[in-house]
Coordinates of C-alpha atoms in Angstrom, one line a residue:
Chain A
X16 CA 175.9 23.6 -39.8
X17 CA 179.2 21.7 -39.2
X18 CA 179.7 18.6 -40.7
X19 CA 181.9 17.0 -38.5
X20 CA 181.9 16.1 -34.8
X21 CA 183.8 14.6 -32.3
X22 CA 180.3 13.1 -31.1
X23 CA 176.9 12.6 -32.9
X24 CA 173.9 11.2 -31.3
X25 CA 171.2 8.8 -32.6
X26 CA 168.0 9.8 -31.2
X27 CA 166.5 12.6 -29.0
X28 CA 164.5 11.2 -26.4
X29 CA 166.0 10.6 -22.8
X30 CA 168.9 8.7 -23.9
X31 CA 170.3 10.5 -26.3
X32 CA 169.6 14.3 -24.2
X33 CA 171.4 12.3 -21.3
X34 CA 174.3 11.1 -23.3
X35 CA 174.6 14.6 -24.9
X36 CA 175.0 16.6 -21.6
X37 CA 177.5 14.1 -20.3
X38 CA 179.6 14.5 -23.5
X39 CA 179.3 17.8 -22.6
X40 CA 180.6 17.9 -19.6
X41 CA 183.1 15.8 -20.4
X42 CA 185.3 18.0 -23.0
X43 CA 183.5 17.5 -26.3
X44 CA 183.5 20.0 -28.3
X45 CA 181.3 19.5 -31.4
X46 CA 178.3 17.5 -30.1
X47 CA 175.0 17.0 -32.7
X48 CA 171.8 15.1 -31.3
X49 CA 169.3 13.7 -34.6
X50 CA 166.0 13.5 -33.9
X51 CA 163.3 12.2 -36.1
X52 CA 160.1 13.7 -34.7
X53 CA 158.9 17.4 -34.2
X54 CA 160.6 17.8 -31.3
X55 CA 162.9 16.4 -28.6
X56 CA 162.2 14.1 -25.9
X57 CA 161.1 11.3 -27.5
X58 CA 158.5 8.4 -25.7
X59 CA 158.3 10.8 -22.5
X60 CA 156.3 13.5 -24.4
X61 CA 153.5 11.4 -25.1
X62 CA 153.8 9.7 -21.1
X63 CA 151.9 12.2 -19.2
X64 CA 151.5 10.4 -15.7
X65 CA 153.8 11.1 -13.1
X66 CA 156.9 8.9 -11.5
X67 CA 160.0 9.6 -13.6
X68 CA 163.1 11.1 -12.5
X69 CA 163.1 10.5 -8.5
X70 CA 166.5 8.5 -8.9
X71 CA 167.8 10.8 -10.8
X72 CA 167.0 14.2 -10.6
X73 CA 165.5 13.6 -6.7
X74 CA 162.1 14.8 -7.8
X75 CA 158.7 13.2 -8.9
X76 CA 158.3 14.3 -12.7
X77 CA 155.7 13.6 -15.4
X78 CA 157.0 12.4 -18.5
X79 CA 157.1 15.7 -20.4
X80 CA 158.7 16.8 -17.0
X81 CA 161.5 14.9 -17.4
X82 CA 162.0 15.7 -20.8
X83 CA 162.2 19.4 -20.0
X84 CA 164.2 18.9 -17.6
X85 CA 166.5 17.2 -20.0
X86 CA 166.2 19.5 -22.3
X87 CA 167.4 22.2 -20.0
X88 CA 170.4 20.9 -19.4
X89 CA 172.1 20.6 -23.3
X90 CA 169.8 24.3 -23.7
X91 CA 172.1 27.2 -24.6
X92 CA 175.2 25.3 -24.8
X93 CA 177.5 26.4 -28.3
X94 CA 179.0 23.2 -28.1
X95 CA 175.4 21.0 -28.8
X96 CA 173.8 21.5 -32.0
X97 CA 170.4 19.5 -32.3
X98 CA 168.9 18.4 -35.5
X99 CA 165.3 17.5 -35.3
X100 CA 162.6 16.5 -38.2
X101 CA 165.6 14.3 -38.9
X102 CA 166.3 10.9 -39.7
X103 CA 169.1 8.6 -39.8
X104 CA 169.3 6.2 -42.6
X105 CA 172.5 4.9 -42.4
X106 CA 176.0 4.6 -40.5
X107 CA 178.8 3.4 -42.4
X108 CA 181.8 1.7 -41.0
X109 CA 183.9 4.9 -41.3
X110 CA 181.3 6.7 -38.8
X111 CA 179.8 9.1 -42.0
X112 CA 176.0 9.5 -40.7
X113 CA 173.5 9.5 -43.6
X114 CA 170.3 11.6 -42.9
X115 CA 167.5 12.9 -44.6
X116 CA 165.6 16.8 -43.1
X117 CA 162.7 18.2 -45.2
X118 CA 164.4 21.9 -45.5
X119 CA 167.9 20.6 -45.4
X120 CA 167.5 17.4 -47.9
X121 CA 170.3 14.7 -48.0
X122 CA 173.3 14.9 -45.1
X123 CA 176.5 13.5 -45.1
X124 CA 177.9 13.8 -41.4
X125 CA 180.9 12.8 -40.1
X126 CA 182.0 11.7 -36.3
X127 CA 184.7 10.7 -34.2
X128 CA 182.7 8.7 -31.9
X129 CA 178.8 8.2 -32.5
X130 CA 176.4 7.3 -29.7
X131 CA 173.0 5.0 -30.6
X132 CA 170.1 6.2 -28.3
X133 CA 167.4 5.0 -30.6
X134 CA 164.8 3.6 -28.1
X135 CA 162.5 1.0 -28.7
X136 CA 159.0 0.4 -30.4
X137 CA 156.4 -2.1 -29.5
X138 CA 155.6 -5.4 -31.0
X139 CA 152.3 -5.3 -32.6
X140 CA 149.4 -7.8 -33.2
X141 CA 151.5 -9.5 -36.4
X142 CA 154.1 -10.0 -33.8
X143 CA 152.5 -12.4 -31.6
X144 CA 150.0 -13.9 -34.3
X145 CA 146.5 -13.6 -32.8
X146 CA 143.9 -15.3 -34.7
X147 CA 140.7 -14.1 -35.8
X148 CA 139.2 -11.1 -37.9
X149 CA 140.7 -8.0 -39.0
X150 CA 139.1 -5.8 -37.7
X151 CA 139.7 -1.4 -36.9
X152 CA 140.0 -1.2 -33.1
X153 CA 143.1 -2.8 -32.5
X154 CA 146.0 -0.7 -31.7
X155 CA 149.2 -0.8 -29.8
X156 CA 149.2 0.7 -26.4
X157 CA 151.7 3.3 -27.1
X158 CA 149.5 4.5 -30.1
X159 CA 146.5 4.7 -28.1
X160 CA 148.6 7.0 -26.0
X161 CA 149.7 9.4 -28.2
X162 CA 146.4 9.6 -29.7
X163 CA 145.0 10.4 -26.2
X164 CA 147.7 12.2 -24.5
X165 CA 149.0 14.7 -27.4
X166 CA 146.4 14.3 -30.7
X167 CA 143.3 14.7 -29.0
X168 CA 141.1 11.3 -30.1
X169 CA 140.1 8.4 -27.6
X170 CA 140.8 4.8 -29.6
X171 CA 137.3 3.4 -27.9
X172 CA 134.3 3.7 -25.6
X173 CA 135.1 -0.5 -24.3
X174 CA 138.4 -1.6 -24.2
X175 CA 139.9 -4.5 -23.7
X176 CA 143.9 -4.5 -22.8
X177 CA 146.3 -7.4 -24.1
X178 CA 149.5 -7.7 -21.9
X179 CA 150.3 -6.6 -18.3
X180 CA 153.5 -4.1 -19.2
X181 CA 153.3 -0.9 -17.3
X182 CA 152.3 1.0 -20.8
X183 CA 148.9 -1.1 -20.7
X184 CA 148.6 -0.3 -17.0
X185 CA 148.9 3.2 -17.6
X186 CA 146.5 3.0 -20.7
X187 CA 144.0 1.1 -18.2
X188 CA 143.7 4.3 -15.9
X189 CA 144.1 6.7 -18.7
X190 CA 141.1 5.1 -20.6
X191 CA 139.2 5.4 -17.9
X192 CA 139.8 8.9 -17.0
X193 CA 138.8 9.5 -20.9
X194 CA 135.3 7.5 -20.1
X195 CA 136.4 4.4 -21.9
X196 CA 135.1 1.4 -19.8
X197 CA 138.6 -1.1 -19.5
X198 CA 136.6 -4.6 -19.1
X199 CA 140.0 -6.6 -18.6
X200 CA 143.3 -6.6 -18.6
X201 CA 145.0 -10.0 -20.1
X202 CA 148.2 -11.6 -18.5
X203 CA 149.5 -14.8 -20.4
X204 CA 151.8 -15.3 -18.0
X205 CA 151.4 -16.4 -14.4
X206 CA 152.8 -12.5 -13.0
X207 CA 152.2 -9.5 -14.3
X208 CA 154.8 -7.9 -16.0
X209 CA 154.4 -4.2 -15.1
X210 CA 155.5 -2.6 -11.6
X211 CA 153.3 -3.5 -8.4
X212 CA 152.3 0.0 -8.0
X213 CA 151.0 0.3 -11.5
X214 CA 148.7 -2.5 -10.7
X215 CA 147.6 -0.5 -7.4
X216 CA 147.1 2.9 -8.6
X217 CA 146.0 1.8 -12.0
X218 CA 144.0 -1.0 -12.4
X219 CA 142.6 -1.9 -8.4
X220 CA 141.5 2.1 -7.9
X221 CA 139.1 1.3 -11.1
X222 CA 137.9 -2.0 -10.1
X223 CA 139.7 -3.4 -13.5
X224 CA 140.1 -7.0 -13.7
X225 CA 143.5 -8.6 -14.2
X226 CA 143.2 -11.7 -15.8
X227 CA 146.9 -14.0 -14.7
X228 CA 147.8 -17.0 -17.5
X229 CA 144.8 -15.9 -20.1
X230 CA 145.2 -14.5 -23.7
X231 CA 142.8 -13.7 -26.3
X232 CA 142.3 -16.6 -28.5
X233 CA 140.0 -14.3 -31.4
X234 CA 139.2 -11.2 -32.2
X235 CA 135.7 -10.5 -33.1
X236 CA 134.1 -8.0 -36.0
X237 CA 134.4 -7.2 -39.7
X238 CA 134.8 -3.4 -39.7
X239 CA 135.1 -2.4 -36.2
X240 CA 136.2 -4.8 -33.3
X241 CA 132.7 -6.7 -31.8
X242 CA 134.5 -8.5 -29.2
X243 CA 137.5 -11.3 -28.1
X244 CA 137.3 -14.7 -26.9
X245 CA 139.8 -14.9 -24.1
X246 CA 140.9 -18.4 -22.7
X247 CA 142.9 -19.7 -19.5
X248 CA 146.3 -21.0 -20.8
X249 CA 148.4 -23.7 -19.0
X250 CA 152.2 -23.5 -17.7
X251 CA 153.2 -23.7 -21.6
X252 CA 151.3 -21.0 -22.6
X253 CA 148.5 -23.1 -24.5
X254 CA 145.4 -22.1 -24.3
X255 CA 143.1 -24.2 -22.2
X256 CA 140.4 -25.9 -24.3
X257 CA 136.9 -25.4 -22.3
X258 CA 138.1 -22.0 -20.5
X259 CA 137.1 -20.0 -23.3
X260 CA 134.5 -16.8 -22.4
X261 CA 133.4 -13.7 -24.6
X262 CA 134.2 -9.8 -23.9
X263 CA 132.6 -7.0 -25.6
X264 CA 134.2 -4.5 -26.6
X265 CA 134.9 -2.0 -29.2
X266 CA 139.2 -1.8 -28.7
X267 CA 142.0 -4.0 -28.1
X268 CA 144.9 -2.3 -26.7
X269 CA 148.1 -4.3 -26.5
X270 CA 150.7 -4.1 -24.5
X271 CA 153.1 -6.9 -25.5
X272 CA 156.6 -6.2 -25.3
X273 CA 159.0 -3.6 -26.8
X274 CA 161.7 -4.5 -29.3
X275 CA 165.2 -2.2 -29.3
X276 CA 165.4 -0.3 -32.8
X277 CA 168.1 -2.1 -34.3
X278 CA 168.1 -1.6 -38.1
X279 CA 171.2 0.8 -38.0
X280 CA 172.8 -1.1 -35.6
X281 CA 172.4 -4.1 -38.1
X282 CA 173.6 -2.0 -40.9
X283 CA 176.9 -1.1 -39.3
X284 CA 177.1 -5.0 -38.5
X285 CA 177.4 -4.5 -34.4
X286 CA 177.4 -8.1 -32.6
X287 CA 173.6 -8.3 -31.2
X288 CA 173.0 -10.1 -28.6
X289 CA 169.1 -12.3 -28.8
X290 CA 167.8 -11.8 -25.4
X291 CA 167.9 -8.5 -25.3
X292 CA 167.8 -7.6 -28.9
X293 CA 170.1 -4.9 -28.5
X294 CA 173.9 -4.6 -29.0
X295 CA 176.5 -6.2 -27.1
X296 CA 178.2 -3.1 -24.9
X297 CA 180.8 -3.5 -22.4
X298 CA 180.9 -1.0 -18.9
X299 CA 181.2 2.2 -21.0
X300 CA 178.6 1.4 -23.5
X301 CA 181.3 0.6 -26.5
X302 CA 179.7 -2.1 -29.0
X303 CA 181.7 -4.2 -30.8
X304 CA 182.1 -1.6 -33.1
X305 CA 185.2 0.7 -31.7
X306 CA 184.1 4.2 -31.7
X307 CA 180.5 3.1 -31.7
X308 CA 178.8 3.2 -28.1
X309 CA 174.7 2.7 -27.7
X310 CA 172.8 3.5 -24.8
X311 CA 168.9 3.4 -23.0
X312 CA 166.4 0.9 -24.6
X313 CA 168.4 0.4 -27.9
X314 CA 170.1 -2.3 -25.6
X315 CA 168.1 -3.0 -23.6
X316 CA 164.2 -2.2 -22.4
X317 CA 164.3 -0.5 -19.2
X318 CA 161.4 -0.1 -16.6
X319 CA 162.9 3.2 -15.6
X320 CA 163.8 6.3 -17.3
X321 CA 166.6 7.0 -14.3
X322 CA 168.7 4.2 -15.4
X323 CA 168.3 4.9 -18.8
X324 CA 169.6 8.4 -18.1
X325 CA 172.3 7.0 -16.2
X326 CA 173.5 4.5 -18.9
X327 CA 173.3 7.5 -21.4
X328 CA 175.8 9.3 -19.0
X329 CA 178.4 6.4 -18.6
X330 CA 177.8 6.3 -23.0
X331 CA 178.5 10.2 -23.2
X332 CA 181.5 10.1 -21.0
X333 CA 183.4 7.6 -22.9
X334 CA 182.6 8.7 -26.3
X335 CA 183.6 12.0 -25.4
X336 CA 187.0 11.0 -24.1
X337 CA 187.7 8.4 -27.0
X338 CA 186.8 11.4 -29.3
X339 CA 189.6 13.4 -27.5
X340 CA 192.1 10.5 -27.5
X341 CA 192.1 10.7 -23.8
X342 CA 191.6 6.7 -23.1
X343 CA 194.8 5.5 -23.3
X344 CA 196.8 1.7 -21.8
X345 CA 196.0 -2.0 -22.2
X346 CA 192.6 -3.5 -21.6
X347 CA 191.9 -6.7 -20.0
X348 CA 188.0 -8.0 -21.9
X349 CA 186.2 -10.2 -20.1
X350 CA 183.0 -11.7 -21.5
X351 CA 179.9 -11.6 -18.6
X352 CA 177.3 -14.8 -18.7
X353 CA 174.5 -15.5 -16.9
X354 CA 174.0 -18.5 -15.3
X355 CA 170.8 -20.1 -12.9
X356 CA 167.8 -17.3 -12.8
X357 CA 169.1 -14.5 -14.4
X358 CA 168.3 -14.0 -18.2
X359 CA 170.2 -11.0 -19.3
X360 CA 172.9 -9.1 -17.4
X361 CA 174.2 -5.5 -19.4
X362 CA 176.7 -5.2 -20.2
X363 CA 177.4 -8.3 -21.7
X364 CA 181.6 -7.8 -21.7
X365 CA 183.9 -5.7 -20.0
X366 CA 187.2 -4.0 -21.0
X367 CA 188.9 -2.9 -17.6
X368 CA 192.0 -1.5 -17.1
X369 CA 194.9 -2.6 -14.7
X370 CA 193.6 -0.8 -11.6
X371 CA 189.7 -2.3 -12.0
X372 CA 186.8 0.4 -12.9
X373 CA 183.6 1.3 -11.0
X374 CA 180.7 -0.5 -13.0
X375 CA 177.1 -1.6 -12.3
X376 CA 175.6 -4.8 -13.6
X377 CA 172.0 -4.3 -14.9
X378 CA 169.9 -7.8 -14.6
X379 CA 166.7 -9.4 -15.2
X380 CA 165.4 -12.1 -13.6
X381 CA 163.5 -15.2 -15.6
X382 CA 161.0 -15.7 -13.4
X383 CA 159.9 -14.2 -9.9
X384 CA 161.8 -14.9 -7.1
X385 CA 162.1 -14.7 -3.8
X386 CA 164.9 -14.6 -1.0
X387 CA 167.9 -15.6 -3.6
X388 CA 171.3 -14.2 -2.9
X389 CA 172.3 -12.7 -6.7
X390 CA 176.4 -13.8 -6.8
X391 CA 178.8 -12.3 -9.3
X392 CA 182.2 -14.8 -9.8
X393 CA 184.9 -15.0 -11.6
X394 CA 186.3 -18.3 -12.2
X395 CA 186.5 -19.5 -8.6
X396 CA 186.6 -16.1 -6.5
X397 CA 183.3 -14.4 -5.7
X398 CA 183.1 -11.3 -6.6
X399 CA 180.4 -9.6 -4.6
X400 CA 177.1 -11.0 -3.4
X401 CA 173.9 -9.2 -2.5
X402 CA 170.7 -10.8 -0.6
X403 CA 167.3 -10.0 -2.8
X404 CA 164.5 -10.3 -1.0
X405 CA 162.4 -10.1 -4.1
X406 CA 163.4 -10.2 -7.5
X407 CA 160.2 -9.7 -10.5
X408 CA 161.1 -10.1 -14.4
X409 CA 159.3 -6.8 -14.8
X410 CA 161.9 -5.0 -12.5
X411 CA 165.6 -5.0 -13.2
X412 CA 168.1 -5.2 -10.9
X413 CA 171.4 -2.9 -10.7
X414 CA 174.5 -4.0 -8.9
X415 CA 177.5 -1.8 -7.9
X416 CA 181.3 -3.3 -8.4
X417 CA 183.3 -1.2 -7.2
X418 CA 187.1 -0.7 -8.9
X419 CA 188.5 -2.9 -6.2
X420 CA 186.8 -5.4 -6.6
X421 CA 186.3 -5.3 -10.3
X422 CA 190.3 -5.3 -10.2
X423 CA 190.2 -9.0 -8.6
X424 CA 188.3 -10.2 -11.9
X425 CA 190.9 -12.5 -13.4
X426 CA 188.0 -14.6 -16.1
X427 CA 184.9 -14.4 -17.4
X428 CA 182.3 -13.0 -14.9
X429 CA 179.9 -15.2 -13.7
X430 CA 175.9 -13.6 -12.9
X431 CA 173.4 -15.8 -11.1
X432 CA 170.9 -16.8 -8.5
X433 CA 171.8 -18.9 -5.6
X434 CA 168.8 -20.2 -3.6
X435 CA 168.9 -19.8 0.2
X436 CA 168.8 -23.2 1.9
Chain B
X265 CA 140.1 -2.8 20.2
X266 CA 139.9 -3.6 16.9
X267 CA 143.4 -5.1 15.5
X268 CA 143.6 -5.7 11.7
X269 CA 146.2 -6.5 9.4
X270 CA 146.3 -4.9 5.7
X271 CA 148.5 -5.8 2.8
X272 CA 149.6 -2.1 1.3
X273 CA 151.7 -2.0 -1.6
X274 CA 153.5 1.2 -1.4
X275 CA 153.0 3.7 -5.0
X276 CA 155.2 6.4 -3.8
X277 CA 158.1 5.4 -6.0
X278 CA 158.3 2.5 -8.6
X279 CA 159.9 -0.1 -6.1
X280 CA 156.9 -0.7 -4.9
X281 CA 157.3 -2.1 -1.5
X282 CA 155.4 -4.7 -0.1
X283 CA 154.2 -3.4 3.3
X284 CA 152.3 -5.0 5.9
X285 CA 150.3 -2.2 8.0
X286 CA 149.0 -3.1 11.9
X287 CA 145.7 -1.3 11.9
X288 CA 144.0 -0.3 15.7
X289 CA 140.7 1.0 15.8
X290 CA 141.1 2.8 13.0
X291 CA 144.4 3.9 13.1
X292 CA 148.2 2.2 12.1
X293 CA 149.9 1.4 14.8
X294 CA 153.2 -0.2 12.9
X295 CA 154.2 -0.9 9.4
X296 CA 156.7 -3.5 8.0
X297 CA 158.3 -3.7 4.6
X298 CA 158.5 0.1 3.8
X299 CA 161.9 1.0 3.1
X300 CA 161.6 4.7 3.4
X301 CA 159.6 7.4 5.5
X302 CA 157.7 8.4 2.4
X303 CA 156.3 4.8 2.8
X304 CA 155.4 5.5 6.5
X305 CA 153.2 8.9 5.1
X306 CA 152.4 6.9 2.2
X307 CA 150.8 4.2 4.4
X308 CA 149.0 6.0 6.8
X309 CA 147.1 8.4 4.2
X310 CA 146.1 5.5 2.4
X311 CA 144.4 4.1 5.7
X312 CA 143.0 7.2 7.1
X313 CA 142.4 8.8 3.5
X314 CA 143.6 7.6 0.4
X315 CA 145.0 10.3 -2.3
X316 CA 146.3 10.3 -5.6
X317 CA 148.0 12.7 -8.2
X318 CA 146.2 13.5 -10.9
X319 CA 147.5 14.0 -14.7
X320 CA 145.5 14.5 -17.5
X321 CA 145.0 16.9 -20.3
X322 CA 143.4 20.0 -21.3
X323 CA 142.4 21.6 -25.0
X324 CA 144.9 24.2 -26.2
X325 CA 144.7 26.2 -29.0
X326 CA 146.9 27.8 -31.3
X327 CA 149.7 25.8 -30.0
X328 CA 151.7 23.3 -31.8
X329 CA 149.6 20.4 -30.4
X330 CA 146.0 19.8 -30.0
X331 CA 146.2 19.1 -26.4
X332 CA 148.9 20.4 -22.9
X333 CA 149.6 17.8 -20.6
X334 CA 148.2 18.8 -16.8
X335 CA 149.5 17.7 -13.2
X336 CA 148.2 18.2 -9.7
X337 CA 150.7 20.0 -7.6
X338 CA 150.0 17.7 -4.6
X339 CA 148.0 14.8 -4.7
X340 CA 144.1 14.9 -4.4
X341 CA 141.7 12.9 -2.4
X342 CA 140.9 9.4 -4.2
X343 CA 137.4 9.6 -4.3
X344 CA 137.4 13.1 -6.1
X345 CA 139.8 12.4 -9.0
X346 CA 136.9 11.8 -11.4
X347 CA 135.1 15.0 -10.8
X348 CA 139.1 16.6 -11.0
X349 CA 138.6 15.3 -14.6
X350 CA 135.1 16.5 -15.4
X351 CA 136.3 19.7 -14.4
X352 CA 139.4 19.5 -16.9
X353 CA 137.4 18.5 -19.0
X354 CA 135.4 21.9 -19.6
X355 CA 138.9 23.7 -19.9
X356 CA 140.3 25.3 -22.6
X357 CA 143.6 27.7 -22.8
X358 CA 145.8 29.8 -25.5
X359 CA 149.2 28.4 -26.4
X360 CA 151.8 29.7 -25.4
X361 CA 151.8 27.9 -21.9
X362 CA 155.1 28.0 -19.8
X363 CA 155.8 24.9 -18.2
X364 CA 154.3 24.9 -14.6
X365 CA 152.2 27.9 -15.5
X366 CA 148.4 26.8 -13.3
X367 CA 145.9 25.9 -15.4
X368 CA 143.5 25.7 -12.8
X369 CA 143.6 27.2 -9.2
X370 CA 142.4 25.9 -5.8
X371 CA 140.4 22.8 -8.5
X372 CA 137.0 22.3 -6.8
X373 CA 138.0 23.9 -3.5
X374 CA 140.6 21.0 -2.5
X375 CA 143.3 23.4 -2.2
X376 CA 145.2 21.5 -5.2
X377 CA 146.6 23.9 -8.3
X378 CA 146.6 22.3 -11.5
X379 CA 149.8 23.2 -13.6
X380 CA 151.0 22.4 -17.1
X381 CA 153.5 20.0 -17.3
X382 CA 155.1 21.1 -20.0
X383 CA 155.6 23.8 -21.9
X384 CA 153.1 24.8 -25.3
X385 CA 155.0 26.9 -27.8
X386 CA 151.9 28.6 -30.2
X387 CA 151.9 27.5 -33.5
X388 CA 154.0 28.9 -36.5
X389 CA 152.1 30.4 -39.0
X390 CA 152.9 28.9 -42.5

């Protein structure tokens, strides 16, 4: 193999497949995906249900369905070489990738323009400090799925799940399809903070409880979980002395929140941005890094694959034509904030040239919302404005600016929530 | 007549709308809050007979993992999905699988293939 490239990608799964095929098709020549597991197609292997891909390939796709179909389209292409069994351990600052591959041994790679597609992973039990025993029995809910969906063991025979993200929704109907009995779902906040259809089709159609503003105060059991003690908490997230009650149960499955892998990012010192624990990017994906662009939930956690794809594609494009030396003329930066209700807004910058640029704004709400016109400023002019009838933490909202508008942005761009009087 | 009002959140995609369905004798007479005809279909199936997709896995061997992911071509009456699963449950097939190769035809006479969702390469022998 080739050991330089005009474009070299950070991770196989959706992001980084999406990112390559766009880099494709936009005139690279020497394109090289890493991959650290077995195979490609990262989290979606081990996500059999269906309900990826109808944004963006029109069709409703099981996880390993959307991989494929990824997969399909960077498959017999000269111009992609994939790596897999792979991993990265560092990036310097003049773009040399440093892997490690068990037949291969120690790489020195070198790229034009590299693209950071690698994912996310979940915060565990350490992360969010609950007390009690330590006990076998508690895993993440990701780990439970790829022990059920693609090794062939079932965690538990009584589960109790921690956290209302749609991975412990899933897991909750998945369990039970296994023959685990799911006793409870947890919520410590007020909403749940997986899609309204995951709570339908996965916890209602098997009579499992969701449990709003509770968390488990203890975890029961000296070799094997025995049980949790699950209190009511109050608007601070406190647990509620006098609400406490037992559960039973032989598993805790927790489903608490996924943190952007970062640790090369941190190594080639990108600017990080602390709500989103991902890079700062502006509209093409670029970090602060020139040369360096990062795409899918290394910025920023997605509820949908689609957009991740998506963002991948707008990532692939511009590495590709920076590679080439096709991006060329004076860009205006603008910084974007978020103001009242909104709590992150990628990207976090843009860098738009004279005749404005056809963006979307990806955003998350703080809390959920209802009839609140979203408004996008700059300094005094406005923008664009949309009307949402709902707006949930759990799904994130994407907003078109079309070139001419983005061409009226003078400032810094303004994001937030105006209530309707 | 009976007139009710039911409180449907739509599954068909992952926006999930919040529908409102008129319900007479039995029957839906109007929906609000669906932003799509697949919400309409959605709506009305889930009134008259509620259905589901199914995915789930089945044992493979010789292939490079232990088990092959499985989806229903079409979804599968609600109430039947657990004995779907029993029945997946006694399966077992020989990798190599091509992805959307049936696993199981016609599955308990609901008229519903089960295919492989992906693809099983067998495993290389060290």
């Amino acid at each position: 193999m080739s050991e330089s490239y005009d474009v070299i990608i950070i991770g196989g799964g959706p992001a980084g497949l999406s990112a390559a095929y766009s880099a494709w098709e936009n005139g690279a020549k020497k394109i090289l995906v890493i991959e650290r597991d077995r195979e490609l197609g990262g989290i979606l292997q081990q996500c059999i249900h269906n309900g990826f891909g109808l944004h963006h390939f029109k069709e409703e796709l099981t996880g390993p369905g959307y991989a494929h179909r990824c997969m399909e389209l960077i498959k017999d292409k000269p111009e992609i070489e994939t790596l897999i069994d792979t991993m990265v351990l560092e990036i310097t600052q003049d773009k040399t990738v440093v892997a490690v591959n068990p037949k291969k041994g120690l790489l020195e790679l070198h790229a034009k323009t590299i693209i950071l597609t690698m994912g996310c992973r979940e915060r565990t039990r350490g992360a969010i400090r609950i007390p009690g025993e330590r006990p076998a029995g508690v895993f993440t809910a990701g780990a439970a799925q790829r022990m059920v969906n693609m090794e062939g063991y079932l965690p538990g025979k009584k589960a109790v799940i921690l956290g209302s993200g749609d991975i412990g929704l899933i897991m909750a109907r998945r369990m039970s399809l296994e023959g685990c009995k799911v006793e409870a779902v947890l919520e410590i906040c007020s909403f749940s903070n997986g899609l309204t259809r995951n709570i339908v089709q996965c916890l209602e159609d098997y009579d499992i409880p969701l449990y709003l503003s509770h968390t488990i105060v203890k975890i029961h059991g000296s070799e094997r979980v025995t049980g949790v003690t699950v209190a009511k908490v109050d608007e601070r997230m406190q647990p509620l002395p006098g609400t406490e009650f037992d559960i039973e149960c032989d598993t805790v499955l927790l489903s608490v929140g996924l943190i952007p892998e970062n640790e090369l990012s941190r190594g080639l010192d990108l600017k990080m941005e602390p709500l989103t624990s991902g890079p700062v990017v502006d509209q093409r994906r670029e970090t602060s890094k020139p040369g360096i662009f990062a795409a899918g939930n290394v910025v920023h956690v997605h509820d949908l694959v689609d957009f991740v794809s998506e963002e991948a594609e707008i990532a692939g494009k511009f590495a590709a034509l920076t590679a080439q030396g096709m991006l060329e003329g004076e860009l205006k930066h603008v910084e974007v904030t978020t103001g009242d209700g909104i709590r992150t807004c990628v990207p976090q910058r843009l860098s738009l040239p004279e005749e404005g640029e056809t963006l979307r704004l990806f955003m998350r709400v703080g809390a959920p919302e209802q009839k609140v016109r979203l408004e996008v400023t700059s300094g005094d002019t406005l923008i664009v404005s949309k009307l949402l009838p709902f707006a949930k933490p759990s799904e994130m909202i994407a907003l078109n600016l079309p070139a001419e508008k983005t061409k009226l942005i003078s400032g810094d761009l303004k994001v937030a929530l105006k209530r309707e009087a | 007549m009976a007139v009710e009002k039911r409180a449907l959140t739509c599954i068909v995609c992952p926006k999930g709308c919040a529908m409102t369905a008129t319900i007479t004798d039995g029957l839906m007479t109007e929906l609000t809050g669906n932003s799509c005809p697949r919400g309409k279909k959605y709506a009305e199936e889930e009134i008259l007979a509620p259905k589901r997709m199914l995915t789930s896995t089945v044992r493979v061997l010789n292939g490079e993992l232990a088990l092959l992911p499985v989806v229903s071509k079409s979804s599968l009456p609600k109430g039947r999905i657990l004995a779907c699963v029993e029945e997946l449950r006694k399966i077992t097939v020989l990798a190599p699988i091509a992805e959307g190769q049936v696993i199981v035809t016609n599955i308990l006479g609901l008229g519903v293939d089960i295919v492989a969702s992906r693809s099983m390469p067998a495993a290389e022998k060290d």
